[in-house]
mmCIF file of C-alpha atoms in Angstrom:
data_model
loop_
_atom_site.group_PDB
_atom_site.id
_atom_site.type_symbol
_atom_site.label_atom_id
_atom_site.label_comp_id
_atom_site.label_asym_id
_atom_site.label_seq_id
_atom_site.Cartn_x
_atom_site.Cartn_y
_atom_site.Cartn_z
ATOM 1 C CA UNK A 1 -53.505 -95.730 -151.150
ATOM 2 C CA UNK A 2 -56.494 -96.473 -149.731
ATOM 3 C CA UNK A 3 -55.134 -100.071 -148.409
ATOM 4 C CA UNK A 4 -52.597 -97.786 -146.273
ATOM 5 C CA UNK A 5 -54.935 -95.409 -144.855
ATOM 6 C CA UNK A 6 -57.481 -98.465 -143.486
ATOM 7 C CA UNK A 7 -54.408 -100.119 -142.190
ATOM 8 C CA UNK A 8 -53.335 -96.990 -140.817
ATOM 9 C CA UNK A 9 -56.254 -96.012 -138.653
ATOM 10 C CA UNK A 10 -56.824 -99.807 -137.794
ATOM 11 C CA UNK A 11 -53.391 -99.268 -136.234
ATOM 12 C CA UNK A 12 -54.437 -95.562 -134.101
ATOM 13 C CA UNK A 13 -57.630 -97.531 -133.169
ATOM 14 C CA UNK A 14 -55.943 -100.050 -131.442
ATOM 15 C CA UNK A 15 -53.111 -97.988 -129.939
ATOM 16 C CA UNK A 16 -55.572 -95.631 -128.117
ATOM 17 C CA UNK A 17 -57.576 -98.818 -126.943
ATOM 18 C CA UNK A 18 -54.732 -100.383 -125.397
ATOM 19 C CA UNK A 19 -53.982 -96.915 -123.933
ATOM 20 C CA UNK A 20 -57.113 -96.642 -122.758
ATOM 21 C CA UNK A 21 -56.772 -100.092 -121.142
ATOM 22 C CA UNK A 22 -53.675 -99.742 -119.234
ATOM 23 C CA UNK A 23 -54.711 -96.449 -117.795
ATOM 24 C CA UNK A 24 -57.792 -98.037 -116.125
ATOM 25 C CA UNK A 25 -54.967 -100.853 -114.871
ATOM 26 C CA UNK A 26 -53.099 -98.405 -113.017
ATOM 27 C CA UNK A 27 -56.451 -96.486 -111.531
ATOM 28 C CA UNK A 28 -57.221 -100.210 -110.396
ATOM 29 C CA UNK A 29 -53.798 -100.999 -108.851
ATOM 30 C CA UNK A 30 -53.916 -97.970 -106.883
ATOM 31 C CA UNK A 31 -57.364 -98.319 -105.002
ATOM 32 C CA UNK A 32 -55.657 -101.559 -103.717
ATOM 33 C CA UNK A 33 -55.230 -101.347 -99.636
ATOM 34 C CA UNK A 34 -51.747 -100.687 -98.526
ATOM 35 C CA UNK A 35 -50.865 -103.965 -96.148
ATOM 36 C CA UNK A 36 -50.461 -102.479 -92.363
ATOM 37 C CA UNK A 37 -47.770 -102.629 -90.494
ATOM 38 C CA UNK A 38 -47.731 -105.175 -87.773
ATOM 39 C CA UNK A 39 -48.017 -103.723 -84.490
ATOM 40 C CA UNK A 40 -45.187 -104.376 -82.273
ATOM 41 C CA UNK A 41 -45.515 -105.051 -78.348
ATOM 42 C CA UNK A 42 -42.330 -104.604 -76.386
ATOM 43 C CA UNK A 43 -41.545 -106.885 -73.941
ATOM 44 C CA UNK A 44 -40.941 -105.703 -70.505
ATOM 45 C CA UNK A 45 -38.595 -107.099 -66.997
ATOM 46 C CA UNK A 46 -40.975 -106.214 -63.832
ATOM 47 C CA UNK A 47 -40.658 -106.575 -60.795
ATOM 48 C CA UNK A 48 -43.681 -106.595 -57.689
ATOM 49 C CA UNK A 49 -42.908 -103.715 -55.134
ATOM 50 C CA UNK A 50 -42.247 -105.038 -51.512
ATOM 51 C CA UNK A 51 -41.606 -102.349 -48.809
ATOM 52 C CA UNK A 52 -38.921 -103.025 -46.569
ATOM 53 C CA UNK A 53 -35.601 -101.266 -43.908
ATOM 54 C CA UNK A 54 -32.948 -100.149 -46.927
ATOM 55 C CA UNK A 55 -29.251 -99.639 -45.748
ATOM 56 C CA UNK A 56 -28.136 -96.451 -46.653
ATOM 57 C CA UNK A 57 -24.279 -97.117 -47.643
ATOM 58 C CA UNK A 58 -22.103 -94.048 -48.070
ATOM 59 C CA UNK A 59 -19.286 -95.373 -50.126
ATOM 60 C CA UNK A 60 -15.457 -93.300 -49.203
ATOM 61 C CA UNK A 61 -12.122 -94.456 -49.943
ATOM 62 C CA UNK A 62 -8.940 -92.569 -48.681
ATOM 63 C CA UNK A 63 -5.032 -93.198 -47.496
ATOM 64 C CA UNK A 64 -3.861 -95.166 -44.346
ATOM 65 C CA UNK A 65 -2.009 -92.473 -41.535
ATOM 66 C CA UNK A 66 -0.816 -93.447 -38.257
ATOM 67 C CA UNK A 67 -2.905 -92.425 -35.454
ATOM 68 C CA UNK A 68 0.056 -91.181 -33.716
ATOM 69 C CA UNK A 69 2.960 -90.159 -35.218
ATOM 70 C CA UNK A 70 6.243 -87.734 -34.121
ATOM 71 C CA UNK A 71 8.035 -85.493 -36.592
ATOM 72 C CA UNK A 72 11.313 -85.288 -34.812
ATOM 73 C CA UNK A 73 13.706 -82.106 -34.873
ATOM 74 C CA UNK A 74 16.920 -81.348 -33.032
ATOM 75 C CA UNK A 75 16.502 -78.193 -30.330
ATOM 76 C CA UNK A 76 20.132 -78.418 -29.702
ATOM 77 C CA UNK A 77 23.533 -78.890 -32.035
ATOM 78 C CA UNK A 78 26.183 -81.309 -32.274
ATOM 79 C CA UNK A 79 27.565 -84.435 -34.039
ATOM 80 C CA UNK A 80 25.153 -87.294 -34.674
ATOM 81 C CA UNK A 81 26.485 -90.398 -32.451
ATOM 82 C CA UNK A 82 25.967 -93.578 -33.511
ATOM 83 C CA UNK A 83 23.741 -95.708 -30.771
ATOM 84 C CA UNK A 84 22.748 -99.797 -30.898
ATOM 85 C CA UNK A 85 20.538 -99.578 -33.377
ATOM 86 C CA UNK A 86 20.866 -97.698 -36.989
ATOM 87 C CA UNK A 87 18.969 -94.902 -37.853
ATOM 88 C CA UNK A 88 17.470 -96.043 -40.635
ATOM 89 C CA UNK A 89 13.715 -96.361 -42.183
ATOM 90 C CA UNK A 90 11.949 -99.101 -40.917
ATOM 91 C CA UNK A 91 13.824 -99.602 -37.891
ATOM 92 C CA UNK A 92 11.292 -100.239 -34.702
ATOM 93 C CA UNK A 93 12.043 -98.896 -31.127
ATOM 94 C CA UNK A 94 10.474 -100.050 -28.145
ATOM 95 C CA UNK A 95 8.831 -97.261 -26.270
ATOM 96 C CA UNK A 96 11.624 -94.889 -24.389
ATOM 97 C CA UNK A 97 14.611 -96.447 -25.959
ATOM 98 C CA UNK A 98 16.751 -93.956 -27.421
ATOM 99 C CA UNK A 99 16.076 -93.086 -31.415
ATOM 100 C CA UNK A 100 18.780 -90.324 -31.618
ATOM 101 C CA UNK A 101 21.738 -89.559 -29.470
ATOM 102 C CA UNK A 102 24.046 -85.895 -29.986
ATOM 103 C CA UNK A 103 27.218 -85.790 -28.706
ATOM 104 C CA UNK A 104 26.724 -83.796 -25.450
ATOM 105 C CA UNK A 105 30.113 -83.853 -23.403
ATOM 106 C CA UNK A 106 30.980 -80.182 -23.769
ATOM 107 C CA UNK A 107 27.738 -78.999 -22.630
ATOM 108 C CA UNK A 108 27.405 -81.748 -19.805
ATOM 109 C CA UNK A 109 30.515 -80.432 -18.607
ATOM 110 C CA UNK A 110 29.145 -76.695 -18.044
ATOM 111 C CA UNK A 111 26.270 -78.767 -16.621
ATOM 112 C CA UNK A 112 28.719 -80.213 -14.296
ATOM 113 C CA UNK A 113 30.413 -76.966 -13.733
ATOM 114 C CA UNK A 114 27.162 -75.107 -12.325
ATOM 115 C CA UNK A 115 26.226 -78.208 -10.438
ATOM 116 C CA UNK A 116 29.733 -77.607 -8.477
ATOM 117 C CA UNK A 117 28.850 -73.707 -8.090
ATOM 118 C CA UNK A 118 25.525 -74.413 -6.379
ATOM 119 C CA UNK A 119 26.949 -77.221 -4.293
ATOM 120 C CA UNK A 120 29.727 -74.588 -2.429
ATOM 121 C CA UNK A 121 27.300 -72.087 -2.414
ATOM 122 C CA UNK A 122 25.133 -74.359 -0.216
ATOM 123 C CA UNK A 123 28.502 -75.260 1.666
ATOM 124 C CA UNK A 124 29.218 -71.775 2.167
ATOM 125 C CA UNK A 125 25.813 -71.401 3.918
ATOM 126 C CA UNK A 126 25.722 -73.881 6.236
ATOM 127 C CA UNK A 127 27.575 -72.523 9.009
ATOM 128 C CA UNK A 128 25.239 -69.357 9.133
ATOM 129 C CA UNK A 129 22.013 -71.330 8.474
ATOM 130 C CA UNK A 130 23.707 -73.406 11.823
ATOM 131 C CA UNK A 131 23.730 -70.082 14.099
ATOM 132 C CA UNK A 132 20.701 -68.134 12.446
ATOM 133 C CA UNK A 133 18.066 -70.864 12.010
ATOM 134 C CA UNK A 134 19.137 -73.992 13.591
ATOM 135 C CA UNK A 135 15.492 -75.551 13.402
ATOM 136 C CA UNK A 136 16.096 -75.523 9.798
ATOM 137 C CA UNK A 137 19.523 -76.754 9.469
ATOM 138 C CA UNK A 138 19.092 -80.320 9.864
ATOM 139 C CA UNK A 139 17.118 -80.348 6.314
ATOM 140 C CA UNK A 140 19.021 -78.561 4.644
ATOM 141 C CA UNK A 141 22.019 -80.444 5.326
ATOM 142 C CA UNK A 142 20.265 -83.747 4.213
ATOM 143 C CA UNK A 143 20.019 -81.793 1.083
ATOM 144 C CA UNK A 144 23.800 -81.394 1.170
ATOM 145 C CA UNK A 145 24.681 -84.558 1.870
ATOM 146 C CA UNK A 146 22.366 -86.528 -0.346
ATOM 147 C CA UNK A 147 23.495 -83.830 -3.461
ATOM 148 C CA UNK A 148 25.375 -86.789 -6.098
ATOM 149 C CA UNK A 149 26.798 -84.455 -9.202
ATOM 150 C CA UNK A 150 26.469 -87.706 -11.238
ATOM 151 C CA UNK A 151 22.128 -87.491 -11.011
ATOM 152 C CA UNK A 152 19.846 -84.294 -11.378
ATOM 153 C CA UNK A 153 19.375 -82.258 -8.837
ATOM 154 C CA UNK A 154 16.980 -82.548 -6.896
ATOM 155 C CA UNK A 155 14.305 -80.018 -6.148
ATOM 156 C CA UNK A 156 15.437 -77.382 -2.866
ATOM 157 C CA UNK A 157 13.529 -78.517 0.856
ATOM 158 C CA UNK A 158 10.633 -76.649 1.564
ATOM 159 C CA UNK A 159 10.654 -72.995 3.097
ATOM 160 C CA UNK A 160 8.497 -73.158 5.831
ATOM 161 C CA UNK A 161 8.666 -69.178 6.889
ATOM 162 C CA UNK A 162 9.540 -65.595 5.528
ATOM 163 C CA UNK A 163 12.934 -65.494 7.434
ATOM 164 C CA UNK A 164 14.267 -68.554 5.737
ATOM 165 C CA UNK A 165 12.960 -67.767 2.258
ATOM 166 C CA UNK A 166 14.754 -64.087 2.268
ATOM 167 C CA UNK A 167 18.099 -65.879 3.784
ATOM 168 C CA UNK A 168 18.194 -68.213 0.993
ATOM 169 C CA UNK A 169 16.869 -66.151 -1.823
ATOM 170 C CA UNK A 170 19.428 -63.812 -1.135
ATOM 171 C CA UNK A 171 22.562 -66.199 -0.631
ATOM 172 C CA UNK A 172 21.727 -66.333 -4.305
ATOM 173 C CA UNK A 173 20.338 -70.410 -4.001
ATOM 174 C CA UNK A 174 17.221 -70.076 -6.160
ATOM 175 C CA UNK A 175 19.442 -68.191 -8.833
ATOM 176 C CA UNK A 176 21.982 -70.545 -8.822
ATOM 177 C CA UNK A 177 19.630 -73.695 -8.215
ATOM 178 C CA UNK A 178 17.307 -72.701 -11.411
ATOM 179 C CA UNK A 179 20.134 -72.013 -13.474
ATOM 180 C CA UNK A 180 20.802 -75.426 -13.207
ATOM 181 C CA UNK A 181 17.701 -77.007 -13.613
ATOM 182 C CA UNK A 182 17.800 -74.675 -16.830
ATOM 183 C CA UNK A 183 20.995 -76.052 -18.145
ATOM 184 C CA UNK A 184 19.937 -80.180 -16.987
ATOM 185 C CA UNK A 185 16.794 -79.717 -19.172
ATOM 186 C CA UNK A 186 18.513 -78.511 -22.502
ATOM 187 C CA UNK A 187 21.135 -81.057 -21.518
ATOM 188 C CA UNK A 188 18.265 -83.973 -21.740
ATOM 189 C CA UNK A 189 17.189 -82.470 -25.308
ATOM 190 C CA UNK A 190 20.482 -84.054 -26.783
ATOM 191 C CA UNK A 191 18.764 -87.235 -26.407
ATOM 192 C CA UNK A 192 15.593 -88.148 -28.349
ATOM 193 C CA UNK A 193 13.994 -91.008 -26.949
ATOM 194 C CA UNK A 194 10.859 -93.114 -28.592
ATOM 195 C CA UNK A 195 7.619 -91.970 -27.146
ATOM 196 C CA UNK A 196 5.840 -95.142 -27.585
ATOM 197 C CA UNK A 197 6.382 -98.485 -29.640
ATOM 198 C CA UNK A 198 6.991 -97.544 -32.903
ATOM 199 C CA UNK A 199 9.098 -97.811 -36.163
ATOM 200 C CA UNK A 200 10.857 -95.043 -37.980
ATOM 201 C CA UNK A 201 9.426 -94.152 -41.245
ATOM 202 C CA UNK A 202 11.852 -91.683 -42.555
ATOM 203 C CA UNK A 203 15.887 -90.569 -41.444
ATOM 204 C CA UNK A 204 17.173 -87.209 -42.903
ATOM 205 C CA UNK A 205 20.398 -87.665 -41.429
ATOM 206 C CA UNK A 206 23.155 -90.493 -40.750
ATOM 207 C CA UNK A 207 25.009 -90.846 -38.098
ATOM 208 C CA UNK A 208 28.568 -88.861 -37.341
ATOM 209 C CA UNK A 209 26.719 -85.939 -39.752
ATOM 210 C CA UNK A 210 26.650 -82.376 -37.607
ATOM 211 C CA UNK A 211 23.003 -81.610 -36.739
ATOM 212 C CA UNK A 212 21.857 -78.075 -36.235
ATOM 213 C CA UNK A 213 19.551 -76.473 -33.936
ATOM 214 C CA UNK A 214 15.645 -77.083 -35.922
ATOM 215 C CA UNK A 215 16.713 -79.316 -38.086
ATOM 216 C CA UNK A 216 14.379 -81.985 -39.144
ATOM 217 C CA UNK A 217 15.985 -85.654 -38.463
ATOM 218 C CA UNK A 218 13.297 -88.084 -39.192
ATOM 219 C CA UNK A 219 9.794 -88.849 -38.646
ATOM 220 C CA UNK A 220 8.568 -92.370 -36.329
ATOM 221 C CA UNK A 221 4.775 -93.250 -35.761
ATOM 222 C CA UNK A 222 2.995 -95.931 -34.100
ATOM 223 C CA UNK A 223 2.217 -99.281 -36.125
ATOM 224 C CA UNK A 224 -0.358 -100.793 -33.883
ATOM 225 C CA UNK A 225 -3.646 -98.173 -34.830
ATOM 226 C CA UNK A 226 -4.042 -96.198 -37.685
ATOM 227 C CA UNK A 227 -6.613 -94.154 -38.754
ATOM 228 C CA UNK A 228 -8.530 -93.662 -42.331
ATOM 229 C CA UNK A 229 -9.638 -89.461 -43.303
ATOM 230 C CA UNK A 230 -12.346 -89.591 -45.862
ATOM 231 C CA UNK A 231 -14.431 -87.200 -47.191
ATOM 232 C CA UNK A 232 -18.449 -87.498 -47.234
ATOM 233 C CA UNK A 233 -20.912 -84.849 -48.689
ATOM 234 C CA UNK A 234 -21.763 -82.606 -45.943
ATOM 235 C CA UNK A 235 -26.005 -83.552 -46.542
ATOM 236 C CA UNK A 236 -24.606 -86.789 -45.435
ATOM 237 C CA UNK A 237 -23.224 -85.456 -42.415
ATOM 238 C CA UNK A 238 -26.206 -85.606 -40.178
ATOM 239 C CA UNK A 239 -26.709 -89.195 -41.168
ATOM 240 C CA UNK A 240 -23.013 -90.770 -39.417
ATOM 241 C CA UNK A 241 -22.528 -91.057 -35.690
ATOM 242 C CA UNK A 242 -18.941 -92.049 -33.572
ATOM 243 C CA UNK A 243 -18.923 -95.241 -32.700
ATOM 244 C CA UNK A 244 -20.378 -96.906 -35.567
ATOM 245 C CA UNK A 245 -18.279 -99.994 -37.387
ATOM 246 C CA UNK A 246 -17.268 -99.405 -40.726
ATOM 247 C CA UNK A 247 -16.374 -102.061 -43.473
ATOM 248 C CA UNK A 248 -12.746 -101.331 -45.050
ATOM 249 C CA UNK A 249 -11.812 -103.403 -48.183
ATOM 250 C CA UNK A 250 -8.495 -102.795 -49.588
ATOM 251 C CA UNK A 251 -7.668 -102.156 -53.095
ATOM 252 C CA UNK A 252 -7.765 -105.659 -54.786
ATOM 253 C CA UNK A 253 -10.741 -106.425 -52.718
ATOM 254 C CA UNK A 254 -8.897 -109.649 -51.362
ATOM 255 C CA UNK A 255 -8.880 -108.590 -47.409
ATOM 256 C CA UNK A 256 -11.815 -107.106 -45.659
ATOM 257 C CA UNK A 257 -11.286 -104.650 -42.154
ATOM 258 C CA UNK A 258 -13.728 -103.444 -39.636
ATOM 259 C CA UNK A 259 -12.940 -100.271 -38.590
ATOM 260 C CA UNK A 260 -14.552 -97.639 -36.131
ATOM 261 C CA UNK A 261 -15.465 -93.603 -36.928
ATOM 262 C CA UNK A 262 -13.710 -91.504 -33.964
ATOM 263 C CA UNK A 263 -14.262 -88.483 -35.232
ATOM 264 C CA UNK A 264 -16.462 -86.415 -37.452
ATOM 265 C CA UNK A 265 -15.353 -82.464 -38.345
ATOM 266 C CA UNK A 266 -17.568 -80.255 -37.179
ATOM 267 C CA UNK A 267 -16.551 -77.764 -41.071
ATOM 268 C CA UNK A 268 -17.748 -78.238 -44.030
ATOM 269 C CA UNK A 269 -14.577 -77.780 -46.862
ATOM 270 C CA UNK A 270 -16.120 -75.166 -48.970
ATOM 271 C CA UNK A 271 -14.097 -75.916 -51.901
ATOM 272 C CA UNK A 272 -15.790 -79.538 -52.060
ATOM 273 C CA UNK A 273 -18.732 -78.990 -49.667
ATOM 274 C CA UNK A 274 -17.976 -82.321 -48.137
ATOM 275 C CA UNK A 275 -17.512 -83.166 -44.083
ATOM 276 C CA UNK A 276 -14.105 -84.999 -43.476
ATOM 277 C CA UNK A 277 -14.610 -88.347 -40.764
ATOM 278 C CA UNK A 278 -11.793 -90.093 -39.197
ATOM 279 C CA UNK A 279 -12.367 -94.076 -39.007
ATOM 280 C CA UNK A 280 -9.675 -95.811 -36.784
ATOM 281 C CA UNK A 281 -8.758 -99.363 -37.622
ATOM 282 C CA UNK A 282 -5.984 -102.104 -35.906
ATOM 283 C CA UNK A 283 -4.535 -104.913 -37.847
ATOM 284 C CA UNK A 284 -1.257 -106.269 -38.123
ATOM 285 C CA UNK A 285 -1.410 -106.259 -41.883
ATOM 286 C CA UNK A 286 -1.891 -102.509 -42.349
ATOM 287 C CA UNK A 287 0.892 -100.238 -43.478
ATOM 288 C CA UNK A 288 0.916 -96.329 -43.487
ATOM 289 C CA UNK A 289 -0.203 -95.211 -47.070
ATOM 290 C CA UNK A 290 -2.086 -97.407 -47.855
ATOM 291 C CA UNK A 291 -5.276 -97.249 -50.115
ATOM 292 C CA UNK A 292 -8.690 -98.677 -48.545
ATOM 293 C CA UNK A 293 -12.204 -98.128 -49.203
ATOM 294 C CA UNK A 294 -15.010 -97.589 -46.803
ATOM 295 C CA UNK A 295 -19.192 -98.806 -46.864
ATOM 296 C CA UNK A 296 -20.261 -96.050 -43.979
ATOM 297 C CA UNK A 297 -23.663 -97.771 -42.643
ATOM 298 C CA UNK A 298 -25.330 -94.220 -41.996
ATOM 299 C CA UNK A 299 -28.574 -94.660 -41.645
ATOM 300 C CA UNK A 300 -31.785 -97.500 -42.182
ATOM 301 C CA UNK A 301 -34.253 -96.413 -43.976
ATOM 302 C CA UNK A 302 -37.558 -97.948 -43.434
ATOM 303 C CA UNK A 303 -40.463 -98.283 -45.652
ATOM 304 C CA UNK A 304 -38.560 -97.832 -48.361
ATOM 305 C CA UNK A 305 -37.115 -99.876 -51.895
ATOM 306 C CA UNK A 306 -34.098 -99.729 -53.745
ATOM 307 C CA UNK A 307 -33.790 -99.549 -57.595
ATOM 308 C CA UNK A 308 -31.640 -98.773 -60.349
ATOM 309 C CA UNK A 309 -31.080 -95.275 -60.894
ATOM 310 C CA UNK A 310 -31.598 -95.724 -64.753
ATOM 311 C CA UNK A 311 -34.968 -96.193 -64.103
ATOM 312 C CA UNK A 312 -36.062 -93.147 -62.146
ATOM 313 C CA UNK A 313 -37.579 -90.489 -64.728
ATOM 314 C CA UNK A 314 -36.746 -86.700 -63.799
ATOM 315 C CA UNK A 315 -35.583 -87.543 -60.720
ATOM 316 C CA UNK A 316 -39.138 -88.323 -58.944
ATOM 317 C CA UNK A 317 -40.817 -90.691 -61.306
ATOM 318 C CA UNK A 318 -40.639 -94.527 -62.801
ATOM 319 C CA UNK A 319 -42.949 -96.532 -65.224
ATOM 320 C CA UNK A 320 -45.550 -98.651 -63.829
ATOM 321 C CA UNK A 321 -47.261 -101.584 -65.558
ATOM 322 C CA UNK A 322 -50.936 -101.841 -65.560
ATOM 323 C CA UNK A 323 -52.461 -104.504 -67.151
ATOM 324 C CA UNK A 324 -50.668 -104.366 -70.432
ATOM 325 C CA UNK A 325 -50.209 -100.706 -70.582
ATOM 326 C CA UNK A 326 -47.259 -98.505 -69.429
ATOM 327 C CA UNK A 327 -47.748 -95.904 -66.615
ATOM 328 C CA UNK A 328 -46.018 -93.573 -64.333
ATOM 329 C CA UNK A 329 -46.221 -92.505 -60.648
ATOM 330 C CA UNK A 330 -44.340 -90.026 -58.651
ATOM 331 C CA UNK A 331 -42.010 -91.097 -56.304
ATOM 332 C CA UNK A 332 -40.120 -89.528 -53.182
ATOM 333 C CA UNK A 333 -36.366 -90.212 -53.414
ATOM 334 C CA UNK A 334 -34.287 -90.005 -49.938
ATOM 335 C CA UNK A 335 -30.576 -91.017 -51.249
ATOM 336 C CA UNK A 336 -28.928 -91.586 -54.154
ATOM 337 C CA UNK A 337 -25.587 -93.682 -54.516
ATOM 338 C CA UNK A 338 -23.475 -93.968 -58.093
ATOM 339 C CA UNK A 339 -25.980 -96.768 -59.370
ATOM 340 C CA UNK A 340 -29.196 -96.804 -57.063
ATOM 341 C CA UNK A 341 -31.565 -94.887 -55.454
ATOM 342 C CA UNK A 342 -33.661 -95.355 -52.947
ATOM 343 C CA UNK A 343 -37.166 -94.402 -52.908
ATOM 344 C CA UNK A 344 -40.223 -94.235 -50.505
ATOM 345 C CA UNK A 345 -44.259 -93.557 -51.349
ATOM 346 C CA UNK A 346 -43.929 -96.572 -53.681
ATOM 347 C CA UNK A 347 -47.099 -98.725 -53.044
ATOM 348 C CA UNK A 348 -47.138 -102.512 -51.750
ATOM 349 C CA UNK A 349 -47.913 -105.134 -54.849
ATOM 350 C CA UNK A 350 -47.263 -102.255 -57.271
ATOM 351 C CA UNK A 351 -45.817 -103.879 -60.641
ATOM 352 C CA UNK A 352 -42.704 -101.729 -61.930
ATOM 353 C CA UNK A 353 -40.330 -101.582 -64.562
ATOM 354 C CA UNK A 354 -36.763 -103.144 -63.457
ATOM 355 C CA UNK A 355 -35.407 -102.596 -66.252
ATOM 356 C CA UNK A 356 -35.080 -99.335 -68.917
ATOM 357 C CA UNK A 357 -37.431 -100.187 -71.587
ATOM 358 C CA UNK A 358 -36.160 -97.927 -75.122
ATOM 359 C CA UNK A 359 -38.355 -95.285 -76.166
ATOM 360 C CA UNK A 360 -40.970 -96.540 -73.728
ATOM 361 C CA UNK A 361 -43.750 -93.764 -72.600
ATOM 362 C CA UNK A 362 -46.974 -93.446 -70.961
ATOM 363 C CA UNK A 363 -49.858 -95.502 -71.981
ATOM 364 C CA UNK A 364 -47.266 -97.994 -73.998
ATOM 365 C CA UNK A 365 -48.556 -101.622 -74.778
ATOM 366 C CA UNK A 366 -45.947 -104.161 -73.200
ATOM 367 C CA UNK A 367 -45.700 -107.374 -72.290
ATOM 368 C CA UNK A 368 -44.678 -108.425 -69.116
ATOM 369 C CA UNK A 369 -41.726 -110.910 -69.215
ATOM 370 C CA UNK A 370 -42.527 -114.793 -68.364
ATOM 371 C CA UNK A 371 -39.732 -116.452 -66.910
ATOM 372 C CA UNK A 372 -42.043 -119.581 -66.034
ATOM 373 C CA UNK A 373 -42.106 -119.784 -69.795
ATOM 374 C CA UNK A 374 -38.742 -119.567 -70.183
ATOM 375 C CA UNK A 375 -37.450 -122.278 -67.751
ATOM 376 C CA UNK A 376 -40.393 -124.515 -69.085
ATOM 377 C CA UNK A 377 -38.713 -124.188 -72.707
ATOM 378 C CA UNK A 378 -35.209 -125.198 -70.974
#
């Protein structure tokens, strides 16, 4: 009994010993010093600031139009006749060949008709104008005899005095004569002849169709100059002047144009606050419609760099490097495009960031970029 107890303590003994022991190993282990973390410098793409003239490029794209173009509606009615050429889209007329011809023979004929009433009335005159005012006969009756139904009449001889004005006025000549000249000028509406070289670019009708008085027919517009609308913010406006050449590249950027602004709106749109400008542009290549974009050299900025807009910091500031450390300095920027801005008060031999740097701030350690190093390794 005894045996046990002696064995039993010896056991207690030695279980609070090693107790003992492994609780000093743990107080130990834990006044060990935690390893530090290694300290990680970011390397950094500069690039030394050089002052320079910066093109400012105001990028615009827009639709093709013919600088001159004619929307062309009848004034008069009749049947559509069918001339030498079809009226179809895409046709081309030479300038004053006829684009649309109405049949006219009913109304030439009442033409006609009033042509032959102011003839006798001038017949019927002539023997009176003879005893009353010889000095004046001898021109009139050139007019008479030089009258030809078959071409327009021709305007009356000048009136020279009072006497002669009241004896023909009231004859009824100037009635008669302008009723004419009324009826000749509707009759040359039943022809629509091309105003310059063109083609036609749309026909509403075909011919032997009846055409009505304001009807639209077609529309035909010059080939040889078109002109390019687009639409530029208005605090851009002050920057373009007329005259100045204009790059146009067309959609697949395969063919390049130079083109000229002609006009600039004087109105703002105030539903887009932007200024519209007109560039004109010649090339045998160019069709109506068609979809161009436009590099508008509007002004050169001098003393002045261009940089990535990623890298400008609430709008006024980038990241400097000095030394090994990461700065910043305020900046003035004077235009911004969709991927760079251009800035001014940047000094000379100043080292900047050219690239965004993640999480980067103020007083950063960096490491400036070797590409010496780099090309050596190569």
């Amino acid at each position: 009994m005894n045996t046990r107890k002696i064995i039993l303590s010896i056991i207690g003994v030695l279980l609070i010993i090693v107790s003992i022991y492994g609780a000093i190993t743990i107080v130990n282990n834990k006044k060990r010093p935690r390893p530090q973390p290694e300290k990680i410098v970011k390397t950094v793409f500069v690039d030394t600031v050089k002052n320079g003239t910066v093109s400012i490029v105001i990028p615009a794209n827009g639709n093709l139009r013919a600088k001159q173009r004619v929307e062309l509606y009848s004034e008069v009615q009749g049947v559509f006749k069918r001339g030498h050429k079809l009226f179809k889209a895409g046709q081309v007329y030479r300038s004053g060949e006829t684009i649309i011809g109405i049949d006219a023979s009913e109304y030439a004929a009442s033409v006609q008709s009033a042509k032959s009433s102011l003839y006798n009335l001038l017949t019927s005159i002539m023997p009176d104008l003879r005893l009353d005012y010889p000095e004046v006969f001898p021109k009139w009756q050139k007019y008479l005899s030089d009258f030809n139904m078959d071409k327009s009449t021709p305007a009356l001889p000048e009136m020279t005095s009072e006497k002669e004005k009241y004896f023909i006025s009231g004859r009824g000549v100037l009635t008669s004569f302008y009723n004419v000249k009324n009826l000749e000028q509707r009759l040359s509406k039943y022809r629509i002849s091309a105003p310059f070289n063109g083609v036609l670019t749309e026909a509403l009708v075909t011919e032997g169709s009846l055409v009505r008085s304001g009807q639209k027919l077609g529309e035909f517009i010059n080939t040889d100059v078109y002109e390019l609308e687009v639409a530029i913010g208005k605090v851009y406006g002050d920057l373009l002047m007329v005259g100045e050449s204009v790059e146009l590249v067309n959609l697949n950027r395969t063919k390049t144009y130079t083109g000229k602004v002609t006009r600039i709106n004087g109105k703002v749109d105030q539903a887009s606050q932007t200024i519209k400008a007109f560039i004109e542009v010649k090339d045998a290549n160019l069709k109506e419609g068609m979809y161009l974009e436009a590099s508008l050299d509007a002004k050169e900025e001098k003393d002045a760099i261009e940089i990535d807009r990623g890298l400008l910091l609430e709008n006024d500031r980038i990241f400097v490097v000095r030394d090994t450390i990461l700065d910043v300095i305020d900046v003035k920027p004077v235009y911004f495009s969709e991927k760079k801005v251009v800035l001014k008060n940047v000094p000379d031999g100043l080292t900047i960031v050219s690239k965004p740097v993640v999480g980067a701030y103020a007083g950063m350690l960096v490491k400036v970029f070797d590409e010496t190093n780099v090309k050596t390794a190569e």
